[in-house]
Short mmCIF file of C-alpha atoms in Angstrom, two decimals:
data_model
loop_
_atom_site.label_atom_id
_atom_site.label_comp_id
_atom_site.label_asym_id
_atom_site.label_seq_id
_atom_site.Cartn_x
_atom_site.Cartn_y
_atom_site.Cartn_z
CA MET A 259 -16.11 29.32 8.42
CA GLN A 260 -14.64 32.44 6.77
CA ASP A 261 -17.19 34.73 7.84
CA LYS A 262 -16.66 33.68 11.65
CA LEU A 263 -12.77 34.92 11.31
CA ILE A 264 -13.58 38.66 12.25
CA LEU A 265 -10.22 39.44 13.84
CA SER A 266 -8.49 38.19 10.69
CA VAL A 267 -9.90 41.06 8.90
CA LEU A 268 -9.43 43.95 11.49
CA PRO A 269 -6.29 46.10 11.55
CA GLY A 270 -3.62 45.07 14.01
CA GLU A 271 -3.17 48.26 16.04
CA ILE A 272 -6.58 47.76 17.78
CA PRO A 273 -6.08 46.90 21.55
CA LEU A 274 -7.55 43.61 22.16
CA SER A 275 -9.61 45.19 25.08
CA GLU A 276 -11.20 47.60 22.50
CA LEU A 277 -12.73 44.66 20.74
CA ASN A 278 -15.81 42.74 21.59
CA LEU A 279 -15.10 39.04 21.92
CA ALA A 280 -17.44 36.22 22.23
CA GLY A 281 -16.50 34.00 25.24
CA THR A 282 -17.87 31.04 27.09
CA HIS A 283 -17.96 30.40 30.72
CA ASP A 284 -16.79 26.87 32.06
CA SER A 285 -15.89 26.24 28.32
CA ALA A 286 -15.12 22.44 28.70
CA THR A 287 -18.50 21.21 30.25
CA ALA A 288 -20.31 20.00 27.14
CA PHE A 289 -19.82 16.52 28.57
CA VAL A 290 -19.82 16.53 32.28
CA ALA A 291 -20.64 14.82 35.74
CA PHE A 292 -23.83 16.30 37.53
CA SER A 293 -25.06 17.89 34.16
CA ARG A 294 -28.04 19.44 35.18
CA LEU A 295 -26.22 21.71 37.65
CA ALA A 296 -22.53 21.57 36.16
CA ARG A 297 -23.19 21.93 32.30
CA CYS A 298 -22.78 25.02 30.83
CA GLN A 299 -22.12 24.48 27.24
CA ASN A 300 -23.53 22.36 24.55
CA GLN A 301 -20.42 22.52 22.06
CA THR A 302 -17.00 20.91 22.51
CA ILE A 303 -13.94 23.39 22.57
CA ALA A 304 -13.24 22.85 18.80
CA GLY A 305 -16.92 23.59 18.06
CA GLN A 306 -16.82 26.58 20.06
CA LEU A 307 -13.75 28.04 18.22
CA GLU A 308 -15.58 27.28 14.86
CA MET A 309 -18.68 29.31 15.86
CA GLY A 310 -16.48 32.32 16.69
CA ILE A 311 -15.64 32.06 20.49
CA ARG A 312 -12.46 33.77 21.27
CA PHE A 313 -12.43 33.73 25.04
CA LEU A 314 -12.17 30.21 26.94
CA ASP A 315 -12.61 29.77 30.52
CA ILE A 316 -10.74 26.65 31.53
CA ARG A 317 -10.90 25.29 34.99
CA LEU A 318 -8.42 22.61 36.01
CA TYR A 319 -7.38 20.25 38.66
CA GLU A 320 -4.01 18.52 38.92
CA ASP A 321 -3.95 14.87 39.33
CA ARG A 322 -1.11 12.13 38.63
CA LYS A 323 -2.18 11.89 34.92
CA GLY A 324 -2.11 15.54 34.32
CA LEU A 325 -4.39 18.81 34.44
CA ARG A 326 -7.80 17.55 34.27
CA LEU A 327 -10.94 19.78 33.01
CA VAL A 328 -13.28 20.19 35.87
CA HIS A 329 -16.35 22.46 36.90
CA ALA A 330 -15.61 22.40 40.75
CA ARG A 331 -16.55 18.99 41.83
CA ALA A 332 -17.87 17.90 38.71
CA ASP A 333 -15.30 16.10 36.11
CA CYS A 334 -15.50 17.01 32.51
CA TYR A 335 -15.47 14.12 29.99
CA GLN A 336 -14.23 13.66 26.40
CA SER A 337 -17.56 12.71 24.78
CA ALA A 338 -21.30 12.04 25.40
CA ASP A 339 -20.95 8.25 25.50
CA SER A 340 -17.56 8.10 27.39
CA LYS A 341 -16.56 8.70 31.20
CA LYS A 342 -12.85 9.16 30.33
CA CYS A 343 -11.86 12.44 31.68
CA LEU A 344 -10.85 15.31 29.50
CA TYR A 345 -7.39 16.51 30.10
CA PHE A 346 -5.87 19.97 29.11
CA ASP A 347 -3.65 18.28 26.45
CA GLU A 348 -6.73 17.56 24.26
CA VAL A 349 -7.87 21.35 24.80
CA PHE A 350 -4.58 22.84 24.03
CA SER A 351 -4.09 20.70 20.94
CA ALA A 352 -7.50 21.86 19.68
CA CYS A 353 -6.55 25.60 20.23
CA VAL A 354 -3.13 25.03 18.68
CA SER A 355 -4.74 23.33 15.70
CA PHE A 356 -7.19 26.33 15.26
CA LEU A 357 -4.47 28.86 15.37
CA LYS A 358 -2.40 26.98 12.99
CA GLU A 359 -5.25 26.93 10.56
CA ASN A 360 -6.15 30.77 11.17
CA PRO A 361 -2.82 32.51 12.14
CA ARG A 362 -4.59 35.99 12.10
CA GLU A 363 -6.86 34.97 14.82
CA THR A 364 -6.18 34.86 18.68
CA LEU A 365 -7.56 33.08 21.65
CA VAL A 366 -7.72 34.23 25.09
CA VAL A 367 -7.50 31.37 27.61
CA SER A 368 -8.64 32.11 31.13
CA VAL A 369 -6.80 29.25 33.38
CA LYS A 370 -8.07 28.73 36.89
CA LEU A 371 -7.26 25.98 39.61
CA ASP A 372 -10.95 25.01 40.13
CA ARG A 373 -10.21 22.23 42.69
CA GLY A 374 -7.49 21.67 45.16
CA SER A 375 -5.38 23.88 46.81
CA ARG A 376 -1.65 23.38 45.68
CA GLU A 377 -1.77 26.40 43.58
CA ILE A 378 1.91 27.21 43.50
CA GLU A 379 2.56 23.56 42.48
CA PHE A 380 -0.15 23.56 39.69
CA ALA A 381 1.31 26.94 38.53
CA GLU A 382 4.79 25.18 38.04
CA ARG A 383 3.32 22.20 36.22
CA PHE A 384 1.16 24.39 33.90
CA TYR A 385 4.14 26.34 33.02
CA LYS A 386 6.59 23.49 32.54
CA ASP A 387 4.03 21.43 30.59
CA PHE A 388 2.35 23.85 28.47
CA ILE A 389 4.38 27.09 28.47
CA GLU A 390 7.86 26.60 28.58
CA PRO A 391 7.96 24.14 25.59
CA TYR A 392 5.95 26.51 23.50
CA PRO A 393 7.19 30.06 24.12
CA ASP A 394 6.08 31.31 20.47
CA LEU A 395 2.52 29.91 20.85
CA TRP A 396 1.77 32.36 23.91
CA TYR A 397 1.32 36.01 24.53
CA LEU A 398 2.87 36.32 28.38
CA GLU A 399 3.08 40.13 28.99
CA ASN A 400 0.92 41.36 31.70
CA ARG A 401 -0.69 44.12 29.68
CA VAL A 402 -3.07 44.41 26.93
CA PRO A 403 -1.54 43.43 23.64
CA THR A 404 -2.74 45.12 20.27
CA LEU A 405 -4.29 42.54 17.97
CA ASP A 406 -1.20 42.23 15.84
CA ALA A 407 1.00 41.43 19.07
CA CYS A 408 -1.19 38.32 19.70
CA ARG A 409 -2.31 37.01 16.22
CA GLY A 410 -1.71 33.24 16.26
CA LYS A 411 -1.22 33.27 19.97
CA LEU A 412 -2.98 32.12 22.90
CA VAL A 413 -3.26 35.00 25.29
CA LEU A 414 -2.72 33.54 28.89
CA PHE A 415 -5.39 34.94 31.13
CA ARG A 416 -4.13 34.09 34.53
CA ARG A 417 -6.27 33.30 37.61
CA TYR A 418 -3.94 31.61 39.60
CA VAL A 419 -1.04 32.72 41.66
CA GLN A 420 2.26 32.70 39.77
CA SER A 421 4.85 30.52 41.32
CA PRO A 422 8.00 32.75 42.52
CA GLU A 423 10.32 30.08 40.78
CA LEU A 424 8.95 30.88 37.47
CA PRO A 425 9.87 33.54 35.02
CA LEU A 426 7.99 36.93 35.01
CA PRO A 427 5.86 38.15 33.25
CA CYS A 428 3.65 35.23 33.01
CA GLY A 429 0.19 36.42 31.57
CA LEU A 430 -2.35 38.97 32.18
CA ASP A 431 -2.38 38.72 36.04
CA PHE A 432 -6.17 38.12 37.21
CA SER A 433 -4.95 36.14 40.40
CA VAL A 434 -6.67 39.02 42.62
CA TRP A 435 -10.10 38.47 40.98
CA GLU A 436 -12.52 38.80 43.71
CA ASN A 437 -15.42 36.05 44.02
CA GLN A 438 -18.68 37.84 43.10
CA ASN A 439 -20.76 35.18 44.97
CA SER A 440 -23.08 37.77 46.68
CA ARG A 441 -26.80 37.27 46.05
CA THR A 442 -27.48 40.97 46.44
CA GLU A 443 -24.83 42.82 45.13
CA THR A 444 -24.94 43.72 41.28
CA VAL A 445 -21.98 46.22 40.75
CA PRO A 446 -18.82 44.87 38.57
CA LEU A 447 -15.53 44.83 40.51
CA PRO A 448 -12.04 46.14 39.53
CA VAL A 449 -9.01 44.23 39.03
CA VAL A 450 -5.65 45.64 38.87
CA MET A 451 -3.16 43.60 36.79
CA ALA A 452 -0.26 46.27 36.72
CA PRO A 453 0.26 49.77 37.00
CA GLY A 454 -1.66 51.18 33.93
CA CYS A 455 -3.37 47.99 33.24
CA THR A 456 -6.64 47.21 34.96
CA ALA A 457 -10.27 45.59 34.24
CA LEU A 458 -13.53 45.93 35.31
CA VAL A 459 -15.46 42.31 35.98
CA GLN A 460 -19.21 41.58 36.16
CA ASP A 461 -19.58 38.20 37.19
CA ARG A 462 -22.44 38.14 39.69
CA TYR A 463 -23.17 34.37 39.21
CA ARG A 464 -25.35 33.85 42.16
CA LEU A 465 -28.09 36.24 41.04
CA ALA A 466 -31.43 35.16 39.65
CA PRO A 467 -31.74 35.76 35.67
CA ASP A 468 -34.02 38.65 36.12
CA LYS A 469 -31.79 40.30 38.60
CA LYS A 470 -28.81 39.28 36.85
CA TRP A 471 -29.71 40.85 33.81
CA ASN A 472 -31.74 44.16 34.85
CA SER A 473 -29.64 45.03 37.68
CA SER A 474 -26.14 43.87 36.67
CA ALA A 475 -25.46 42.57 33.07
CA LYS A 476 -27.34 45.17 31.25
CA PRO A 477 -26.46 48.52 33.29
CA PHE A 478 -22.78 47.48 32.92
CA LEU A 479 -23.02 47.00 29.20
CA ASP A 480 -24.89 50.39 28.89
CA ILE A 481 -22.20 52.32 30.63
CA CYS A 482 -18.80 50.35 30.25
CA LYS A 483 -15.85 52.22 28.33
CA PRO A 484 -13.02 49.67 27.60
CA THR A 485 -9.79 51.44 26.88
CA GLU A 486 -6.44 50.65 25.43
CA SER A 487 -5.26 49.46 29.12
CA ARG A 488 -8.83 48.89 30.53
CA ILE A 489 -10.59 45.49 29.79
CA CYS A 490 -14.54 45.11 30.51
CA LEU A 491 -15.63 41.78 31.09
CA HIS A 492 -19.28 40.65 31.06
CA TYR A 493 -20.20 37.50 32.42
CA LEU A 494 -23.75 36.77 31.32
CA SER A 495 -23.86 33.33 33.13
CA THR A 496 -25.57 32.59 36.41
CA CYS A 497 -26.62 29.76 38.61
CA GLY A 498 -28.72 31.82 40.69
CA GLY A 499 -32.56 31.24 40.96
CA LYS A 500 -33.09 27.56 40.53
CA GLY A 501 -29.52 26.92 40.03
CA VAL A 502 -29.90 25.50 36.49
CA PRO A 503 -27.31 27.08 34.09
CA GLU A 504 -29.37 25.85 30.80
CA GLU A 505 -32.65 27.36 32.22
CA ASN A 506 -30.81 30.53 33.25
CA ALA A 507 -28.99 31.00 30.03
CA ALA A 508 -32.27 30.31 27.94
CA VAL A 509 -33.58 33.46 29.67
CA ILE A 510 -30.75 35.66 29.68
CA ASN A 511 -29.67 34.83 26.12
CA GLU A 512 -32.93 35.81 24.86
CA TRP A 513 -32.74 39.12 26.59
CA PHE A 514 -28.99 39.72 25.05
CA ALA A 515 -30.12 38.79 21.61
CA ALA A 516 -32.67 41.84 21.77
CA TYR A 517 -30.13 44.06 23.26
CA PRO A 518 -28.47 46.42 20.76
CA LEU A 519 -24.86 46.52 20.91
CA LYS A 520 -23.38 50.10 20.20
CA THR A 521 -22.02 50.85 16.77
CA ASP A 522 -19.79 53.52 17.83
CA ALA A 523 -17.77 52.10 20.60
CA PRO A 524 -16.79 48.68 21.94
CA GLN A 525 -18.23 47.30 24.98
CA GLY A 526 -15.77 44.43 25.81
CA TRP A 527 -15.62 40.66 26.31
CA ILE A 528 -19.12 38.83 26.66
CA ILE A 529 -18.90 35.45 28.21
CA LEU A 530 -22.02 33.38 27.73
CA ASP A 531 -23.59 29.60 28.69
CA PHE A 532 -24.81 27.91 25.81
CA PRO A 533 -24.26 30.59 23.22
CA SER A 534 -26.24 30.02 19.75
CA GLN A 535 -24.42 30.83 16.54
CA ALA A 536 -26.40 33.95 16.20
CA LEU A 537 -25.26 35.42 19.62
CA CYS A 538 -21.36 34.49 18.58
CA ASP A 539 -22.00 36.47 15.24
CA LYS A 540 -23.93 39.33 16.96
CA ILE A 541 -20.87 39.80 19.18
CA MET A 542 -18.05 39.26 16.81
CA GLN A 543 -19.56 41.03 13.86
CA SER A 544 -20.15 44.05 16.10
CA ASN A 545 -16.48 44.80 15.75
CA LEU A 546 -17.21 45.77 11.91
CA ALA A 547 -19.69 48.27 12.79
CA VAL A 548 -17.55 49.88 15.59
CA TYR A 549 -14.50 50.07 13.04
CA PRO A 550 -16.24 50.35 9.64
CA GLN A 551 -13.61 52.74 7.85
CA ARG A 552 -10.78 50.44 9.08
CA GLU A 553 -11.97 47.16 7.83
CA MET A 554 -9.47 45.20 5.57
CA THR A 555 -10.71 43.89 2.27
#
């Protein structure tokens, strides 16, 4: 496990945007309804954290019991042999436990209302249930933190509209994320979170694997330049082509495995379906090449 704690050995003044982070798309779908089309992962949240994943893509639906993990119309389950729905309480507990055991690490938690339209009510419930009682567990500024500023914390990456009744700031504001569902467009799109705080997002999830990699993912990886105030997000996931995430990931992950990450500059946060341990290591350990003289012993 110790060799997976790359962030723990890096100097704290590095902006989080200037680190390469391994992430997962639809992170809670290891056990999910309609699994052929809705399953994007084969590891639990806890298992992903152990592998080195540091960006979680959490999709939720509000019901009477709580905030339920979903992938659009598909419900996420607690285990392979259970139809008990997975709730955010369990995901939250896994993340908190991980950070208590590894206080020099950090986790970016992307939160999105993926089913239903009561976004303001959802924002209020998420805040009151999971943020307000645990203020010391969250990094809530709407600006890119340094690693030291978010060690031991969950960085809220907010893909929902904030309720005007709640305190501001409340996380990195990705509520204006534009849906990249075109089957022809390939370029990444900008997100402006605040003055002087931006992101470029490549999430062309309708492209067939060959077009996704050759016309969208690889070109953006080649040219992207994260800065202390600009995040570069690379979603390698796609449901294009035959629409089967696992089949698409097998192709794209093989191409990414052969892709040489830069050794002299960061490339951003790389979000995958079905990542292997080798791919997680490739991304996270690349930080030691980018910052070779600054690594702590």
